[in-house]
Rosetta silent file (secondary structure, phi, psi, omega in degrees, C-alpha in Angstrom):
SEQUENCE: MNYFTYNGVKSSDMGIRIESKNVFSSPKYDVAFESIPGRHGDLIMGGGRYPNVQITYSVFVPAKTVSELASKITAIKGWLYAGQNAYHELTDTYDSAFFRKAVFASNLDIEDELNRIGTFTVSFSCLPFRYSSAGQTPVTISTAGQSLDNPYKFASYPLIRVNGSGDGSITLITNSSLKIWQVKSVDGYVDIDSEQMNCFKGTVLKNDKVSGTGFPLLEPGTNYIVFSGGVTSVKITPRWCTL
SCORE:     score description
SCORE:     0.000 S_00000001
   1 L     0.000  136.405  173.467   22.069   63.517   85.386 S_00000001
   2 L   -65.779  146.718  160.671   18.451   64.891   84.988 S_00000001
   3 L  -161.273  175.782 -170.473   17.198   67.447   87.553 S_00000001
   4 E  -125.447  159.574  165.019   14.492   70.040   87.964 S_00000001
   5 E  -141.038  142.442  172.664   14.819   73.377   89.278 S_00000001
   6 E  -147.113  132.974 -165.689   12.152   75.119   91.353 S_00000001
   7 L    52.335   31.817  174.218   11.978   78.540   92.782 S_00000001
   8 L    84.958   10.686  171.309   15.938   78.890   91.784 S_00000001
   9 L  -123.409  128.380 -173.408   17.007   75.744   93.545 S_00000001
  10 E   -77.089  151.022  172.884   18.178   72.653   91.551 S_00000001
  11 L   -61.134  -58.428 -171.344   16.915   69.200   92.734 S_00000001
  12 H   -48.088  -53.664 -172.545   20.599   67.974   92.231 S_00000001
  13 H   -60.782  -18.929  174.888   21.921   70.550   94.579 S_00000001
  14 H   -86.305   -3.283 -155.089   19.448   69.128   97.358 S_00000001
  15 L    70.135   20.663  172.607   20.626   65.448   96.771 S_00000001
  16 L  -105.561  135.037  172.131   17.844   64.212   94.739 S_00000001
  17 E  -108.730  148.159 -173.028   18.069   62.193   91.941 S_00000001
  18 E  -110.193  134.238  172.915   15.048   61.284   89.550 S_00000001
  19 E   -84.202  -45.682  173.628   14.163   58.095   88.560 S_00000001
  20 E  -163.323  165.509 -175.764   11.270   59.218   86.165 S_00000001
  21 E  -139.951  149.975  161.348    8.815   62.085   85.304 S_00000001
  22 L   -81.448   81.606 -167.691    5.521   62.408   83.535 S_00000001
  23 L   -51.972  -51.815 -165.709    7.257   64.416   81.044 S_00000001
  24 L  -122.081   41.576  166.565    4.550   66.074   78.643 S_00000001
  25 L   -68.138  147.224 -173.791    1.344   65.766   80.823 S_00000001
  26 L  -132.556  155.214 -155.160   -1.256   67.854   79.448 S_00000001
  27 L   -93.547  154.959  164.471   -4.491   69.382   81.268 S_00000001
  28 L   -89.661  145.847 -172.350   -8.040   68.098   80.210 S_00000001
  29 L   -71.681  130.666  179.192  -10.069   70.792   78.563 S_00000001
  30 L   -79.320   79.342 -168.058  -12.921   72.013   80.920 S_00000001
  31 E  -127.407  155.971  173.159  -15.815   70.927   78.805 S_00000001
  32 E  -133.166  161.512 -179.528  -19.248   69.635   79.416 S_00000001
  33 E  -131.928  129.076 -176.645  -21.769   67.694   77.167 S_00000001
  34 E  -112.633  136.572  171.752  -25.447   68.142   77.124 S_00000001
  35 E   -91.913  136.077  170.672  -27.902   65.834   75.703 S_00000001
  36 L  -111.670  128.368 -176.929  -31.061   67.157   73.679 S_00000001
  37 L   -76.064  136.809 -179.932  -33.863   64.891   73.652 S_00000001
  38 L    95.661    6.100 -169.772  -34.723   63.907   69.698 S_00000001
  39 L  -129.571  115.754  157.489  -31.212   64.831   68.831 S_00000001
  40 L   -21.780  127.482  161.085  -28.289   62.652   67.695 S_00000001
  41 L    69.840  165.010  172.816  -25.020   63.044   69.706 S_00000001
  42 E  -110.821  157.648  175.153  -24.373   65.924   72.579 S_00000001
  43 E   -82.874  142.308  168.876  -23.744   69.506   72.424 S_00000001
  44 E   -87.853  134.080  178.793  -20.429   70.585   73.573 S_00000001
  45 E  -104.669   98.967  172.711  -20.664   73.258   76.400 S_00000001
  46 E   -81.101  138.448 -178.806  -16.947   74.385   76.607 S_00000001
  47 L   -89.472    0.493  178.906  -15.930   76.077   79.645 S_00000001
  48 L    63.419   28.026 -178.646  -13.312   78.076   77.819 S_00000001
  49 L  -152.691  159.582  169.530  -10.537   77.143   80.168 S_00000001
  50 L  -101.118  125.542  178.015   -7.788   74.745   81.019 S_00000001
  51 L   -93.471 -174.289 -175.258   -7.227   73.745   84.575 S_00000001
  52 L   -69.286  154.418 -173.735   -3.878   73.039   86.353 S_00000001
  53 E  -110.070  150.342 -179.975   -1.920   70.202   85.442 S_00000001
  54 E  -104.658  121.101  166.006    0.147   67.862   87.848 S_00000001
  55 E  -104.521  120.413 -164.994    3.765   67.289   87.211 S_00000001
  56 E  -124.930  131.681  174.323    5.064   64.460   89.134 S_00000001
  57 E  -110.863  134.894  157.643    8.963   63.261   89.631 S_00000001
  58 E   -86.319  116.722 -177.081    9.799   59.905   91.235 S_00000001
  59 E  -128.415  169.410 -175.375   12.918   60.487   93.200 S_00000001
  60 E  -152.997  144.455  173.238   15.298   59.058   95.605 S_00000001
  61 E  -117.514  122.267  179.169   17.980   60.626   98.047 S_00000001
  62 E   -90.101  141.500  167.429   21.093   58.407   98.661 S_00000001
  63 L  -150.420  152.993 -178.066   22.667   58.552  102.060 S_00000001
  64 L   -89.422  -39.116  178.923   25.426   56.805  103.776 S_00000001
  65 L  -117.785  164.819 -167.334   23.940   57.132  107.210 S_00000001
  66 H   -85.838  -19.729 -175.705   20.489   57.393  108.651 S_00000001
  67 H   -92.753  -27.454 -179.326   21.500   60.845  110.409 S_00000001
  68 H   -78.060  -46.007  172.362   22.903   62.114  106.915 S_00000001
  69 H   -42.592  -55.246 -176.925   19.444   61.146  105.389 S_00000001
  70 H   -53.966  -48.620 -172.489   17.133   62.831  108.253 S_00000001
  71 H   -60.423  -50.775 -172.841   19.327   66.029  107.422 S_00000001
  72 H   -63.767  -36.825  179.453   18.816   65.971  103.683 S_00000001
  73 H   -72.540  -33.611  178.125   15.019   65.392  103.959 S_00000001
  74 H   -73.288  -29.887  173.086   14.545   68.199  106.360 S_00000001
  75 H   -58.208  -39.058 -177.307   16.407   70.504  103.864 S_00000001
  76 H   -69.133  -34.288  179.416   14.195   69.241  101.008 S_00000001
  77 H   -73.456  -45.873 -179.615   11.121   70.055  102.993 S_00000001
  78 H   -58.832  -14.081  178.588   12.040   73.411  103.886 S_00000001
  79 H   -85.975  -52.185 -175.031   12.690   74.152  100.227 S_00000001
  80 H   -78.053  -11.918 -176.072    9.506   72.834   98.895 S_00000001
  81 L  -100.972   11.611 -175.289    7.227   73.772  101.557 S_00000001
  82 L   -96.330  129.608  167.396    8.352   77.365  101.419 S_00000001
  83 L    88.053   32.795 -176.225    6.418   80.265   99.377 S_00000001
  84 L   -79.280   10.366  175.859    3.237   77.854   98.841 S_00000001
  85 L  -106.052   20.634  174.388    0.872   80.977   98.296 S_00000001
  86 L  -157.209  159.003 -170.364    2.450   81.764   94.763 S_00000001
  87 L   -90.755  142.218 -171.336    3.303   80.147   91.855 S_00000001
  88 E  -130.197  156.327  170.339    7.420   79.685   91.107 S_00000001
  89 E   -77.323  138.287 -172.731    9.166   78.692   87.823 S_00000001
  90 E  -122.904  121.715  174.121    9.631   75.178   87.386 S_00000001
  91 E  -132.552  176.921  167.313   12.240   73.792   84.486 S_00000001
  92 E  -162.071 -167.704 -170.853   13.899   70.796   84.135 S_00000001
  93 L   -94.778   -6.515  177.274   16.457   68.796   81.759 S_00000001
  94 L   -84.565  -20.957 -164.001   13.721   66.985   79.953 S_00000001
  95 L  -156.405   69.848 -163.604   12.075   69.923   78.268 S_00000001
  96 L   -89.429   -1.940  173.384   14.829   72.544   78.719 S_00000001
  97 L   -93.480   -2.057  173.182   13.410   74.940   75.952 S_00000001
  98 E  -124.529  151.045  165.526   10.206   75.540   78.434 S_00000001
  99 E  -136.559  162.448 -164.742    9.371   76.297   81.802 S_00000001
 100 E  -124.778  163.654 -177.665    6.143   75.892   83.703 S_00000001
 101 E  -112.840  111.374 -163.882    4.552   78.100   86.764 S_00000001
 102 E  -133.882  177.236  176.361    4.175   75.765   89.501 S_00000001
 103 E  -144.001  129.538  163.849    3.533   75.394   93.246 S_00000001
 104 E   -63.186   98.757  179.903    4.383   72.512   95.406 S_00000001
 105 L  -118.538   60.496 -170.937    0.838   71.447   96.671 S_00000001
 106 L  -148.663  165.040  168.332    1.261   67.811   97.659 S_00000001
 107 L   -99.958  162.912 -178.696    2.514   65.873  100.900 S_00000001
 108 L  -102.812  104.044  172.354    5.824   63.943  101.157 S_00000001
 109 L  -116.333  108.548 -165.512    5.420   60.458  101.935 S_00000001
 110 L  -101.243  117.241  173.208    8.932   59.271  102.349 S_00000001
 111 E   -84.510  142.518  173.536   10.360   55.633  102.388 S_00000001
 112 E  -108.078   98.848 -175.434   13.286   54.517  104.118 S_00000001
 113 E   -87.580  103.784 -167.092   14.950   51.912  102.260 S_00000001
 114 L    64.464   32.145 -171.766   17.708   50.172  104.111 S_00000001
 115 L    54.776   23.722 -174.956   18.131   52.815  106.077 S_00000001
 116 L  -157.273  -20.021  169.528   20.128   54.880  103.690 S_00000001
 117 E  -119.593  110.550  178.740   17.768   55.760  100.806 S_00000001
 118 E   -75.353  115.710  158.442   14.624   58.026  101.083 S_00000001
 119 E  -123.192  159.941 -162.816   12.435   57.518   98.136 S_00000001
 120 E  -168.940 -174.182  178.817    9.226   59.524   97.221 S_00000001
 121 E  -136.637  142.513 -179.982    7.393   61.545   94.691 S_00000001
 122 E  -113.196   98.019 -176.854    7.402   65.382   94.162 S_00000001
 123 E  -103.099  135.153 -176.958    4.187   66.658   92.614 S_00000001
 124 E  -120.761  133.835  164.230    3.754   70.232   91.535 S_00000001
 125 E   -86.140  119.399 -175.215    0.340   71.888   90.533 S_00000001
 126 E  -106.468  142.793  151.173    1.170   73.962   87.200 S_00000001
 127 L   -40.382  162.664 -168.841   -0.590   76.393   85.290 S_00000001
 128 L   -82.440  -24.210 -174.602   -1.818   74.449   82.174 S_00000001
 129 L  -102.294  159.826 -174.908    0.646   75.909   79.700 S_00000001
 130 E   -90.495  133.988 -168.936    4.064   75.357   79.086 S_00000001
 131 E  -106.857  132.976  174.881    6.194   78.966   78.653 S_00000001
 132 E   -76.589  121.777  169.192    8.836   79.236   75.987 S_00000001
 133 H   -56.133  -37.935 -173.801   12.014   80.543   77.479 S_00000001
 134 H   -65.775  -26.749  178.160   12.822   82.303   74.129 S_00000001
 135 H   -85.414   22.156  165.403    9.420   84.038   74.573 S_00000001
 136 H  -103.694  -10.070 -160.205   10.745   85.951   77.593 S_00000001
 137 L   -86.371  130.567  179.144   13.107   87.752   75.606 S_00000001
 138 L   -72.523  142.358 -177.483   11.682   91.544   74.765 S_00000001
 139 E  -126.989  124.117  172.927   11.504   92.461   71.101 S_00000001
 140 E   -68.955  121.401  167.945   11.562   96.254   70.253 S_00000001
 141 E  -100.874  111.775 -179.586    8.968   97.346   67.636 S_00000001
 142 L  -107.775    2.513 -171.460   10.554  100.836   66.725 S_00000001
 143 L  -141.012  117.911 -178.038    8.696  101.292   63.386 S_00000001
 144 L   -43.910  108.121  179.163    4.777  101.329   62.940 S_00000001
 145 L   109.708    5.922 -176.869    3.678   98.109   61.224 S_00000001
 146 E   -82.621  167.855 -157.375    6.351   95.627   62.195 S_00000001
 147 E  -137.229  156.836  171.606    4.988   92.121   62.977 S_00000001
 148 E  -130.821  137.187  176.110    5.514   89.376   65.556 S_00000001
 149 E   -99.926  112.337  164.140    4.959   85.810   64.536 S_00000001
 150 E   -76.076  126.617 -159.731    3.469   83.587   67.088 S_00000001
 151 L   -96.549   13.816 -176.276    5.016   79.859   66.477 S_00000001
 152 L  -126.134 -172.859 -175.292    2.231   78.161   68.683 S_00000001
 153 L  -117.644   21.493  173.117   -1.450   77.502   68.321 S_00000001
 154 L  -119.554  153.669  168.315   -2.316   79.318   71.507 S_00000001
 155 L   -76.846  150.479  178.540   -2.532   82.944   72.175 S_00000001
 156 E  -106.997  176.528 -173.250   -0.040   84.401   74.410 S_00000001
 157 L  -119.433   75.228 -167.582   -0.405   87.122   77.206 S_00000001
 158 L   -80.648  169.692  173.504    2.408   89.629   76.499 S_00000001
 159 E  -121.427  109.783 -176.506    3.845   92.379   78.506 S_00000001
 160 E  -107.720   96.090 -177.205    3.982   95.630   76.605 S_00000001
 161 E   -82.144  111.089  173.684    5.924   98.613   77.251 S_00000001
 162 E   -84.496  114.391  178.185    4.706  101.611   75.426 S_00000001
 163 E   -90.082  157.272  177.472    7.347  104.176   75.145 S_00000001
 164 E   147.152 -164.552 -178.892    6.460  107.820   74.375 S_00000001
 165 E  -152.133  139.684 -177.893    5.219  111.209   75.658 S_00000001
 166 E    79.321 -173.056  169.869    1.652  112.486   75.602 S_00000001
 167 E   -83.440  153.470  177.666   -1.308  110.688   74.137 S_00000001
 168 E  -164.915 -159.173 -172.095   -1.199  108.194   71.495 S_00000001
 169 E  -151.678  158.092  160.299   -2.799  104.650   70.559 S_00000001
 170 E  -142.118  144.975  172.256   -1.355  101.420   69.622 S_00000001
 171 E  -105.338  148.245  171.751   -3.181   98.790   67.450 S_00000001
 172 E  -124.076  127.885 -171.099   -3.001   95.130   67.122 S_00000001
 173 E  -119.201   93.480  168.711   -3.845   93.470   63.723 S_00000001
 174 L   -92.972  174.424  176.969   -4.303   89.556   63.707 S_00000001
 175 L   -60.106  -29.539 -164.621   -5.696   87.273   61.234 S_00000001
 176 L  -115.451  -13.880 -178.453   -9.030   87.503   63.011 S_00000001
 177 L  -156.687  166.528  165.462   -9.282   91.207   64.535 S_00000001
 178 E  -133.215  125.207  167.130   -8.061   94.640   64.746 S_00000001
 179 E  -125.218  145.423 -169.113   -7.898   96.256   68.133 S_00000001
 180 E  -115.002  125.010  157.151   -7.171   99.524   69.477 S_00000001
 181 E  -115.906  137.414  177.385   -6.063  101.011   72.906 S_00000001
 182 E   -77.679  153.337  173.764   -5.727  104.579   73.734 S_00000001
 183 E  -140.023  148.620  167.887   -2.916  105.480   76.209 S_00000001
 184 E  -122.873  162.004 -179.089   -2.889  108.941   77.805 S_00000001
 185 E    35.719   40.733 -179.593   -0.521  111.179   79.477 S_00000001
 186 E   -64.570  139.783 -174.495    2.548  108.981   78.934 S_00000001
 187 E  -119.833   54.984 -165.684    5.703  110.013   80.768 S_00000001
 188 E    94.680  -45.475  175.054    8.421  107.905   79.469 S_00000001
 189 E  -177.241  171.277 -179.211    6.595  104.545   79.256 S_00000001
 190 E  -152.906  139.317  178.612    3.521  102.765   80.571 S_00000001
 191 E  -103.067  149.284  178.673    3.539   99.089   80.904 S_00000001
 192 E  -127.605  100.937 -174.876    0.427   96.850   79.794 S_00000001
 193 E   -90.862  102.171 -164.197    0.406   93.406   81.418 S_00000001
 194 L   -84.174  -29.675 -171.696   -2.133   91.215   79.680 S_00000001
 195 L   -84.834  -39.983  173.780   -1.486   88.259   82.069 S_00000001
 196 L   -73.639  -30.996 -153.877   -1.859   90.426   85.397 S_00000001
 197 L    55.068   53.205  179.145   -4.604   92.634   83.454 S_00000001
 198 E  -131.823  166.806  169.269   -2.955   95.673   84.928 S_00000001
 199 E  -133.292  140.182 -162.741   -1.318   98.775   83.400 S_00000001
 200 E  -166.786  154.139  172.911    1.169  100.341   85.409 S_00000001
 201 E  -115.232  118.862  178.217    4.733  102.620   85.569 S_00000001
 202 L    41.067 -118.968 -165.065    7.058  100.818   88.465 S_00000001
 203 L  -108.347   12.445  175.532    4.866  100.366   91.358 S_00000001
 204 E   -94.345  111.598  165.624    2.201  103.294   90.134 S_00000001
 205 E   -54.905  140.499  176.152   -1.035  101.868   88.536 S_00000001
 206 L  -135.374   31.851 -179.837   -2.156  103.472   85.196 S_00000001
 207 H   -50.656  -31.880 -172.798   -5.100  101.715   84.457 S_00000001
 208 H   -70.527  -13.297  178.638   -6.906  105.115   84.072 S_00000001
 209 H   -98.077   -3.304  168.186   -4.577  105.955   81.348 S_00000001
 210 E  -116.353  135.970 -175.679   -5.324  103.119   79.200 S_00000001
 211 E  -134.260  146.459 -177.187   -8.691  102.430   77.426 S_00000001
 212 L   166.153 -167.547  173.284   -9.768   99.500   75.035 S_00000001
 213 L  -100.665  122.771 -162.963  -11.266   96.310   74.814 S_00000001
 214 L    25.646 -159.170 -178.232   -9.730   93.787   77.246 S_00000001
 215 L  -118.701  156.430 -167.723   -5.944   93.593   77.096 S_00000001
 216 L   -40.309  145.536  173.542   -3.536   92.623   74.099 S_00000001
 217 L  -135.631  150.331  172.789   -3.364   88.742   73.283 S_00000001
 218 E  -115.314  103.549 -170.040   -0.814   87.777   70.372 S_00000001
 219 L   -66.848  165.227  164.555   -2.725   85.396   68.269 S_00000001
 220 L   -45.207  137.987  171.645   -1.487   82.163   66.473 S_00000001
 221 E   111.621 -157.880 -175.506    0.226   83.596   63.312 S_00000001
 222 E  -101.581  131.620 -179.899    1.381   86.849   62.266 S_00000001
 223 E  -125.194  113.990  179.753    0.566   90.027   64.676 S_00000001
 224 E   -90.550  132.044  178.822    1.007   93.593   63.218 S_00000001
 225 E  -124.880  129.387 -174.539    1.684   96.315   65.678 S_00000001
 226 E  -127.301  147.023 -168.612    0.912   99.742   64.645 S_00000001
 227 E  -140.779  159.825  178.977    1.369  102.844   67.001 S_00000001
 228 E  -164.832  174.132  175.446    0.734  106.586   66.407 S_00000001
 229 E    72.796 -138.608 -172.409    0.461  109.926   68.160 S_00000001
 230 E   -71.075   -2.947  171.014    2.930  110.476   71.234 S_00000001
 231 E   -69.977  108.163 -173.302    3.848  106.618   71.097 S_00000001
 232 E   -98.879  -11.671 -177.678    7.504  106.505   69.684 S_00000001
 233 E  -167.138  156.967  155.252    8.009  102.684   70.399 S_00000001
 234 E  -142.499  150.390 -173.508    6.948   99.607   72.059 S_00000001
 235 E  -120.999  135.517 -155.692    8.884   96.619   73.494 S_00000001
 236 E  -119.622  128.540  172.586    6.883   93.478   73.567 S_00000001
 237 E  -113.065  102.737 -159.665    7.905   90.585   75.771 S_00000001
 238 L   -67.231  -42.064  175.468    5.572   87.852   73.964 S_00000001
 239 L    81.045   36.630 -175.377    5.344   85.033   76.678 S_00000001
 240 L   -55.798  143.526 -179.698    4.849   82.251   74.009 S_00000001
 241 E  -129.379  153.282  161.250    2.937   79.563   75.397 S_00000001
 242 E  -148.855 -179.051 -174.819    1.747   75.848   74.603 S_00000001
 243 L   -91.372    0.000    0.000    0.374   72.901   76.040 S_00000001
């Protein structure tokens, strides 16, 4: 039986059965076209971003009595409407190698068929990318010059733990660029989170200890990681993603 898991809870455990899902929906690229007088065709004015995508499940909830159906629906509402100020992990059995970051941001219009089966749709607003579950496993780079291969066509926003003591640097070399970040006064480790755009150690911010252009991105293809000075190793959670 197919099911989805949202915020750590399985739909099947809530008595929900899935009829269908828009399995591989992708967002529309945020782009505009501009006409130039006297010129054939339009210029592409790319917005440089993908908006959220809606993932919708058509479901039903079987019940033997009206009171049982009402009890199940109350529990489902409590589950879906909780924590709507943050994204939560959404997985399902249709696309088990990936997960999405989603929030329930819709209403529930529940139809009571024969007083025994509630039919409705569950729609989530999701960040545009699907995230590889395998890409959540940290990889330790213990020798300068080792590489990581991004298997997808989109850059990922990694979490990088820089291990060491004192001052040092890390360099990321891709097919198209070479970027260097300086780290100062490392005391054990410092985390660089490209997704959150923050540097920290535990709950202490360390943005003043890391300098460089932007945050590290793992580009499609081979990414070489070089470190020097007081940096002894780096541990990278690559967070591979695709549409």
